[in-house]
Amino acid sequence: MNAPLDISARSLTATRLQMAGVCYGKGGVDILTDVTLDLTERRIGIVGRNGSGKSTLVRLLCGLIAPDSGEVRVGGIDCFADRRAALRTVGILFQNPDHQIIFPTVGEEVAFGLRQMGHAKTEARKMAHAALEGFGRTDWYDRPVQTLSQGQRHLVCLISVLAMQPKVIVLDEPFSGLDIPTTRALRRVLDDIDATLVHVTHDPGSLAGYDHVIWLSEGRIADQGRAEPVLAHFLDQMDREGDRDAFADLSG
Ligand SMILES: Nc1ncnc2c1ncn2[C@@H]1O[C@H](COP(=O)(O)OP(=O)(O)OP(=O)(O)O)[C@@H](O)[C@H]1O
């Protein structure tokens, strides 16, 4: 049996996130326009109104979609073009675990990404066991996923991502629908991870202490930089927009 996954053992190296002149649209509608960033910070937040392009931006980073123009690199890798390298480089945790989980049992789910990375079946199973052991949940290995609660399924997704030890973990509103203790437990795990975190959220408070925040507005970067001033600027603008007709000016 492998040793339990030690998520804190790797060296604290930042991974460079780059986007240069990125544009992306669908059905003739511009979703992201001329997005450029070059970051080596380790805790990065993304805020913006509904439909501003946050999920699209992180899907581009993960290589799940390709830009119409411009370039995207994570740790120097084009994650869309090189899927095998992408699995080692970046993992994503979606808001809804049911959009992520595809296997009937927890063990199969956790082993799947490891198989995709090229690990042999037996090795992937051992590694999946070790990953579950790291969270004291070896009893979940054969458990049908459908018997777990939403928060527990979230944890399965997180364990699956961590098992692959990516350099960058993208969190797309990972705490919505979770109770306070589950949120705190997941936060504690994420706070201790030696990986770059990119965290999309509607809760600016959850980005306290982050190194860098990007504010997206209508598919463009409205502001970015240190968390405190960018969040203050964003909240000030949200207060003003909240006093207007908030539905009418939603993107999309
Ligand atoms: N596959 C698609 N086809 C057409 N339009 C799309 C598609 N995906 C996203 N969009 C549009 O792109 C815009 C940005 O969507 P995106 O999901 O990136 O926004 P978001 O900032 O993550 O929003 P939210 O905070 O509501 O989750 C929206 O106007 C949306 O309607």
mmCIF file of C-alpha atoms and ligand atoms in Angstrom, residues 24 26-27 29-31 48-57 95 172-173 200 202 216 251-252, ligand 1:
data_model
loop_
_atom_site.group_PDB
_atom_site.id
_atom_site.type_symbol
_atom_site.label_atom_id
_atom_site.label_comp_id
_atom_site.label_asym_id
_atom_site.label_seq_id
_atom_site.Cartn_x
_atom_site.Cartn_y
_atom_site.Cartn_z
ATOM 1 C CA TYR A 24 -13.194 34.022 -26.944
ATOM 2 C CA LYS A 26 -19.710 31.904 -28.943
ATOM 3 C CA GLY A 27 -22.449 32.296 -31.532
ATOM 4 C CA VAL A 29 -21.100 37.011 -29.073
ATOM 5 C CA ASP A 30 -17.838 38.148 -27.472
ATOM 6 C CA ILE A 31 -17.417 36.506 -24.068
ATOM 7 C CA GLY A 48 -17.108 39.753 -11.356
ATOM 8 C CA ARG A 49 -20.822 39.894 -11.970
ATOM 9 C CA ASN A 50 -22.874 36.996 -13.325
ATOM 10 C CA GLY A 51 -21.987 36.415 -16.949
ATOM 11 C CA SER A 52 -18.779 38.496 -16.812
ATOM 12 C CA GLY A 53 -16.700 35.573 -18.129
ATOM 13 C CA LYS A 54 -15.095 34.110 -14.982
ATOM 14 C CA SER A 55 -15.879 30.460 -15.722
ATOM 15 C CA THR A 56 -14.894 30.918 -19.343
ATOM 16 C CA LEU A 57 -11.537 32.356 -18.290
ATOM 17 C CA GLN A 95 -19.265 24.299 -8.228
ATOM 18 C CA ASP A 172 -14.978 27.592 -9.587
ATOM 19 C CA GLU A 173 -17.242 28.667 -6.716
ATOM 20 C CA VAL A 200 -13.581 32.119 -8.734
ATOM 21 C CA HIS A 202 -19.003 35.748 -5.558
ATOM 22 C CA LEU A 216 -13.758 40.782 -14.787
ATOM 23 C CA SER A 251 -23.990 40.280 -19.592
ATOM 24 C CA GLY A 252 -25.414 37.705 -21.989
HETATM 25 N N1 LIG B 1 -21.462 27.714 -24.458
HETATM 26 C C1 LIG B 1 -21.934 28.971 -24.481
HETATM 27 N N2 LIG B 1 -22.699 29.419 -25.489
HETATM 28 C C2 LIG B 1 -23.151 30.691 -25.524
HETATM 29 N N3 LIG B 1 -22.863 31.596 -24.558
HETATM 30 C C3 LIG B 1 -22.113 31.192 -23.541
HETATM 31 C C4 LIG B 1 -21.593 29.878 -23.437
HETATM 32 N N4 LIG B 1 -20.877 29.784 -22.288
HETATM 33 C C5 LIG B 1 -20.950 31.001 -21.709
HETATM 34 N N5 LIG B 1 -21.688 31.839 -22.446
HETATM 35 C C6 LIG B 1 -21.976 33.240 -22.140
HETATM 36 O O1 LIG B 1 -20.747 33.837 -21.804
HETATM 37 C C7 LIG B 1 -20.921 34.780 -20.765
HETATM 38 C C8 LIG B 1 -19.947 34.470 -19.651
HETATM 39 O O2 LIG B 1 -20.287 33.221 -19.058
HETATM 40 P P1 LIG B 1 -19.458 32.662 -17.827
HETATM 41 O O3 LIG B 1 -20.126 31.388 -17.399
HETATM 42 O O4 LIG B 1 -18.027 32.618 -18.179
HETATM 43 O O5 LIG B 1 -19.710 33.811 -16.766
HETATM 44 P P2 LIG B 1 -19.460 33.832 -15.193
HETATM 45 O O6 LIG B 1 -18.792 35.127 -14.889
HETATM 46 O O7 LIG B 1 -18.755 32.587 -14.759
HETATM 47 O O8 LIG B 1 -20.944 33.863 -14.663
HETATM 48 P P3 LIG B 1 -21.602 33.377 -13.261
HETATM 49 O O9 LIG B 1 -21.045 34.253 -12.189
HETATM 50 O O10 LIG B 1 -23.063 33.625 -13.491
HETATM 51 O O11 LIG B 1 -21.277 31.908 -13.080
HETATM 52 C C9 LIG B 1 -22.392 34.728 -20.352
HETATM 53 O O12 LIG B 1 -23.072 35.797 -20.981
HETATM 54 C C10 LIG B 1 -22.875 33.417 -20.931
HETATM 55 O O13 LIG B 1 -24.217 33.504 -21.300
#
